[in-house]
C-alpha positions as semicolon CSV with decimal commas, in nm:
position;residue;x (nm);y (nm);z (nm)
1;M;11,352;15,164;14,690
2;K;11,309;14,838;14,568
3;K;11,527;14,708;14,325
4;A;11,242;14,584;14,130
5;T;11,130;14,942;14,105
6;I;11,426;15,123;14,021
7;L;11,514;14,825;13,777
8;S;11,162;14,943;13,621
9;L;11,287;15,320;13,647
10;L;11,568;15,284;13,442
11;I;11,402;15,086;13,182
12;T;11,152;15,358;13,113
13;I;11,442;15,589;13,115
14;S;11,625;15,386;12,836
15;L;11,324;15,358;12,650
16;S;11,263;15,657;12,653
17;A;11,640;15,798;12,533
18;F;11,585;15,507;12,262
19;C;11,296;15,713;12,105
20;Q;11,397;16,023;12,108
21;S;11,724;15,945;11,955
22;N;11,461;15,826;11,635
23;I;11,351;16,127;11,608
24;I;11,581;16,408;11,411
25;K;11,509;16,763;11,369
26;L;11,527;16,897;11,031
27;W;11,657;17,241;11,075
28;P;11,962;17,212;11,337
29;N;11,880;17,596;11,423
30;Q;11,687;17,824;11,310
31;I;11,433;17,722;11,040
32;P;11,381;17,891;10,749
33;N;11,056;18,112;10,616
34;S;10,921;18,124;10,962
35;Q;10,847;18,354;11,222
36;K;10,763;18,384;11,591
37;S;10,427;18,322;11,676
38;N;10,181;18,225;11,950
39;E;10,089;17,935;11,783
40;K;10,112;17,564;11,952
41;E;10,164;17,236;11,770
42;I;9,831;17,021;11,832
43;I;9,841;16,641;11,814
44;E;9,500;16,493;11,883
45;S;9,394;16,095;11,831
46;T;9,064;16,003;11,749
47;G;9,097;15,668;11,586
48;I;9,407;15,842;11,421
49;I;9,691;16,029;11,505
50;R;9,624;16,355;11,327
51;I;9,854;16,644;11,394
52;S;9,838;17,039;11,296
53;K;9,989;17,342;11,363
54;V;10,297;17,173;11,310
55;Q;10,619;17,432;11,459
56;N;10,960;17,175;11,447
57;P;10,948;16,976;11,132
58;T;11,157;16,640;11,210
59;L;11,194;16,310;11,012
60;E;11,115;15,965;11,292
61;V;11,337;15,745;11,153
62;F;11,244;15,313;11,137
63;L;11,501;15,107;11,053
64;P;11,489;14,750;11,000
65;A;11,767;14,501;11,160
66;K;12,059;14,522;11,002
67;N;12,042;14,141;10,861
68;N;11,756;14,238;10,658
69;A;11,805;14,554;10,543
70;N;11,785;14,586;10,164
71;G;11,967;14,902;10,122
72;Q;11,638;15,086;9,992
73;A;11,466;15,410;10,228
74;V;11,127;15,596;10,152
75;V;11,099;15,912;10,290
76;I;10,707;15,936;10,344
77;C;10,447;16,261;10,341
78;P;10,150;16,187;10,561
79;G;9,810;16,307;10,370
80;G;9,562;16,582;10,553
81;G;9,472;16,824;10,289
82;Y;9,758;17,021;10,403
83;G;9,561;17,121;10,694
84;I;9,671;16,848;10,954
85;L;9,896;16,501;10,891
86;A;9,757;16,183;10,927
87;Y;10,079;16,047;11,135
88;D;9,984;15,686;11,192
89;W;9,729;15,625;10,933
90;E;9,997;15,752;10,650
91;G;10,304;15,767;10,859
92;T;10,411;15,524;11,124
93;D;10,205;15,238;11,013
94;I;10,353;15,248;10,691
95;A;10,717;15,259;10,767
96;K;10,655;14,983;11,014
97;W;10,540;14,774;10,706
98;L;10,838;14,884;10,484
99;N;11,073;14,773;10,794
100;S;10,906;14,469;10,748
101;K;11,050;14,420;10,368
102;G;11,355;14,548;10,459
103;I;11,308;14,896;10,364
104;A;11,412;15,174;10,601
105;A;11,168;15,460;10,613
106;F;11,153;15,826;10,727
107;V;10,826;15,990;10,824
108;L;10,811;16,318;10,745
109;K;10,663;16,580;11,012
110;Y;10,652;16,893;10,744
111;R;10,485;17,256;10,811
112;L;10,170;17,284;10,743
113;P;10,125;17,615;10,489
114;Q;9,842;17,822;10,672
115;S;10,037;17,756;11,057
116;K;10,095;18,155;11,192
117;S;10,453;18,082;11,206
118;V;10,512;18,035;10,864
119;I;10,607;18,320;10,664
120;E;10,526;18,206;10,253
121;S;10,263;17,946;10,295
122;N;10,328;17,808;9,978
123;K;10,687;17,700;10,020
124;A;10,727;17,559;10,371
125;P;10,595;17,203;10,301
126;L;10,851;17,166;9,968
127;Q;11,144;17,348;10,175
128;D;11,098;17,042;10,475
129;A;11,032;16,759;10,174
130;I;11,412;16,893;10,029
131;R;11,588;16,923;10,349
132;A;11,357;16,507;10,435
133;L;11,581;16,378;10,115
134;K;11,913;16,554;10,160
135;T;11,927;16,469;10,560
136;V;11,851;16,103;10,469
137;R;12,131;16,071;10,174
138;Y;12,355;16,269;10,341
139;N;12,362;16,034;10,662
140;A;12,322;15,702;10,441
141;D;12,600;15,533;10,557
142;K;12,483;15,570;10,949
143;Y;12,119;15,424;10,827
144;N;12,279;15,072;10,661
145;I;12,117;15,239;10,290
146;S;12,245;15,306;9,962
147;K;12,246;15,695;9,847
148;D;12,130;15,558;9,487
149;K;11,782;15,418;9,665
150;I;11,612;15,688;9,839
151;G;11,266;15,702;9,726
152;V;10,950;15,948;9,851
153;M;10,619;15,812;9,888
154;G;10,316;16,061;9,948
155;F;9,952;15,954;10,013
156;S;9,716;16,235;9,945
157;A;9,800;16,602;9,955
158;G;10,132;16,428;10,070
159;G;10,126;16,253;9,742
160;H;10,118;16,617;9,588
161;L;10,401;16,689;9,840
162;A;10,607;16,410;9,739
163;S;10,537;16,501;9,371
164;T;10,652;16,850;9,416
165;L;10,961;16,695;9,550
166;G;11,010;16,528;9,245
167;T;10,937;16,751;8,992
168;H;11,108;17,063;9,157
169;Y;11,394;16,927;9,377
170;N;11,652;17,092;9,173
171;E;11,513;17,429;9,313
172;S;11,686;17,672;9,519
173;M;11,409;17,714;9,823
174;Y;11,630;17,799;10,081
175;T;11,977;17,956;10,191
176;S;12,231;17,665;10,246
177;V;12,237;17,538;10,611
178;D;12,588;17,272;10,617
179;A;12,681;17,019;10,492
180;I;12,390;16,826;10,435
181;D;12,239;17,093;10,162
182;T;12,555;16,984;9,950
183;V;12,399;16,615;9,825
184;S;12,096;16,612;9,586
185;A;11,730;16,621;9,677
186;R;11,639;16,412;9,366
187;P;11,451;16,109;9,490
188;D;11,539;15,772;9,344
189;F;11,203;15,678;9,287
190;M;10,840;15,813;9,425
191;A;10,512;15,621;9,535
192;L;10,236;15,865;9,506
193;I;9,916;15,684;9,640
194;Y;9,563;15,875;9,570
195;P;9,757;16,141;9,555
196;V;9,680;16,505;9,512
197;I;9,884;16,593;9,171
198;S;9,715;16,901;8,976
199;M;9,618;17,273;9,142
200;K;9,353;17,283;8,823
201;D;9,001;17,359;8,878
202;G;8,810;17,025;8,815
203;I;9,107;16,843;8,901
204;T;9,245;16,985;9,240
205;H;9,108;16,841;9,569
206;K;8,999;17,235;9,637
207;G;9,087;17,224;10,041
208;S;9,432;17,134;9,913
209;R;9,499;17,417;9,737
210;R;9,337;17,621;9,918
211;N;9,554;17,537;10,233
212;L;9,811;17,563;9,960
213;L;9,751;17,840;9,773
214;G;9,499;18,056;9,954
215;D;9,185;18,150;9,776
216;S;9,228;18,329;9,503
217;P;9,609;18,155;9,355
218;S;9,701;18,367;9,036
219;D;9,723;18,170;8,727
220;E;10,107;18,109;8,786
221;M;10,118;17,985;9,086
222;I;9,873;17,710;9,007
223;N;10,065;17,592;8,669
224;Y;10,389;17,610;8,919
225;F;10,229;17,375;9,171
226;S;10,048;17,125;8,885
227;N;10,343;16,884;8,903
228;E;10,188;16,712;8,589
229;L;10,296;17,054;8,377
230;K;10,654;16,981;8,522
231;V;10,745;16,645;8,458
232;T;11,075;16,599;8,265
233;K;11,321;16,322;8,139
234;D;11,490;16,334;8,446
235;T;11,162;16,294;8,724
236;P;11,232;15,950;8,890
237;P;11,031;15,657;8,818
238;T;10,699;15,672;8,941
239;F;10,455;15,449;9,080
240;L;10,084;15,543;9,078
241;I;9,782;15,372;9,297
242;H;9,434;15,544;9,288
243;A;9,070;15,463;9,283
244;S;8,821;15,562;9,016
245;D;8,541;15,611;9,290
246;D;8,767;15,848;9,493
247;N;8,534;16,167;9,549
248;A;8,786;16,386;9,651
249;V;9,074;16,344;9,468
250;P;8,981;16,303;9,131
251;V;9,159;16,001;8,933
252;Q;9,250;16,231;8,682
253;N;9,523;16,322;8,936
254;S;9,684;16,025;8,898
255;L;9,575;15,937;8,492
256;L;9,733;16,313;8,397
257;M;10,071;16,203;8,569
258;Y;10,078;15,948;8,419
259;Q;10,044;16,048;8,099
260;A;10,287;16,318;8,177
261;L;10,559;16,075;8,258
262;I;10,487;15,844;7,995
263;S;10,536;16,107;7,744
264;N;10,858;16,193;7,879
265;G;11,027;15,848;7,862
266;V;10,991;15,810;8,303
267;Y;10,968;15,471;8,392
268;T;10,647;15,424;8,533
269;E;10,368;15,174;8,684
270;M;9,992;15,304;8,735
271;H;9,708;15,050;8,936
272;I;9,392;15,191;8,892
273;Y;9,138;15,026;9,125
274;P;8,727;15,061;9,039
275;K;8,635;15,127;9,378
276;G;8,786;15,187;9,716
277;G;8,744;15,566;9,737
278;H;8,972;15,783;9,915
279;G;9,251;15,797;10,204
280;F;9,215;15,445;10,240
281;S;9,602;15,386;10,397
282;F;9,690;15,014;10,363
283;G;9,315;14,925;10,258
284;F;9,233;14,661;10,453
285;Q;8,892;14,752;10,443
286;R;8,769;14,893;10,132
287;E;8,771;14,567;9,872
288;H;9,051;14,473;9,710
289;V;9,262;14,812;9,720
290;S;9,501;14,617;9,988
291;S;9,679;14,464;9,715
292;W;9,892;14,771;9,655
293;T;10,135;14,711;9,866
294;D;10,224;14,375;9,681
295;L;10,241;14,551;9,357
296;F;10,433;14,834;9,466
297;C;10,712;14,575;9,664
298;T;10,724;14,390;9,342
299;W;10,726;14,735;9,137
300;M;11,077;14,837;9,353
301;Q;11,264;14,533;9,239
302;S;11,181;14,605;8,873
303;I;11,354;14,958;8,856
304;P;11,651;14,924;8,605
305;E;11,915;15,054;8,727
306;K;12,011;15,299;8,443
307;Y;11,722;15,492;8,659
308;S;11,951;15,520;8,938
309;Q;12,105;15,867;9,074
310;L;12,152;16,125;8,804
């Protein structure tokens, strides 16, 4: 074998090992709230990468160069109506942008509630989100980040998951697994991008509610997952983005959340664009909504220290 071929093979193996080391399993052994099934995870690429029927929830780690890092970190929850994950569109592409701002990013591949491998559908995404935030905080020194500067960002249904984490972080969703579960799951801030917030009729995104809660959810479950009802003074500082002409997830979701946050004295900023529709990611092709990324970075620097980890 020629030297050049051998060298190329070694480089390929090294790069493969490096990439694999950037994806970590959330659960070391048994995944809570799971059962054996013949279901297989599906990854499709049709313009964007869509992942469905998630079997093994993971965090994909994206770190800026050490000399560029500012100590902040974001766990990213891609959207997809709780039916798929728009994994690059609202996940890995966002992580790379955050790295360019000195922010560590962790893309959460969370279980989807209608998977045959899930026992209680509505619990699985939140269980994974809680574990993800704890995992990042527990390993803060390893990732060169501050334990009190770890937030969550979610898009559409991922925004619902992020806001559920921000309003339900103290709840016991699974039996403690290891030392990671000794740290807090409270995000230090939330960024909710065209988010589903409420599960109430006339406000919610019907597909997201159906996938999370089923066809005929009880009033109790609807209220439990309507996160505008769960805001308290301890809810993390929150940044909200929405478009008025969003025909998939009504802008009322962000408006209700903003009102609840302000009523409880939570440090909050919201931007409502007149046009932009839904699912615009960076918004490069949608009027002027692409300014949200600059607005978010400015807001991140404005959060008062008193709103750090409680």
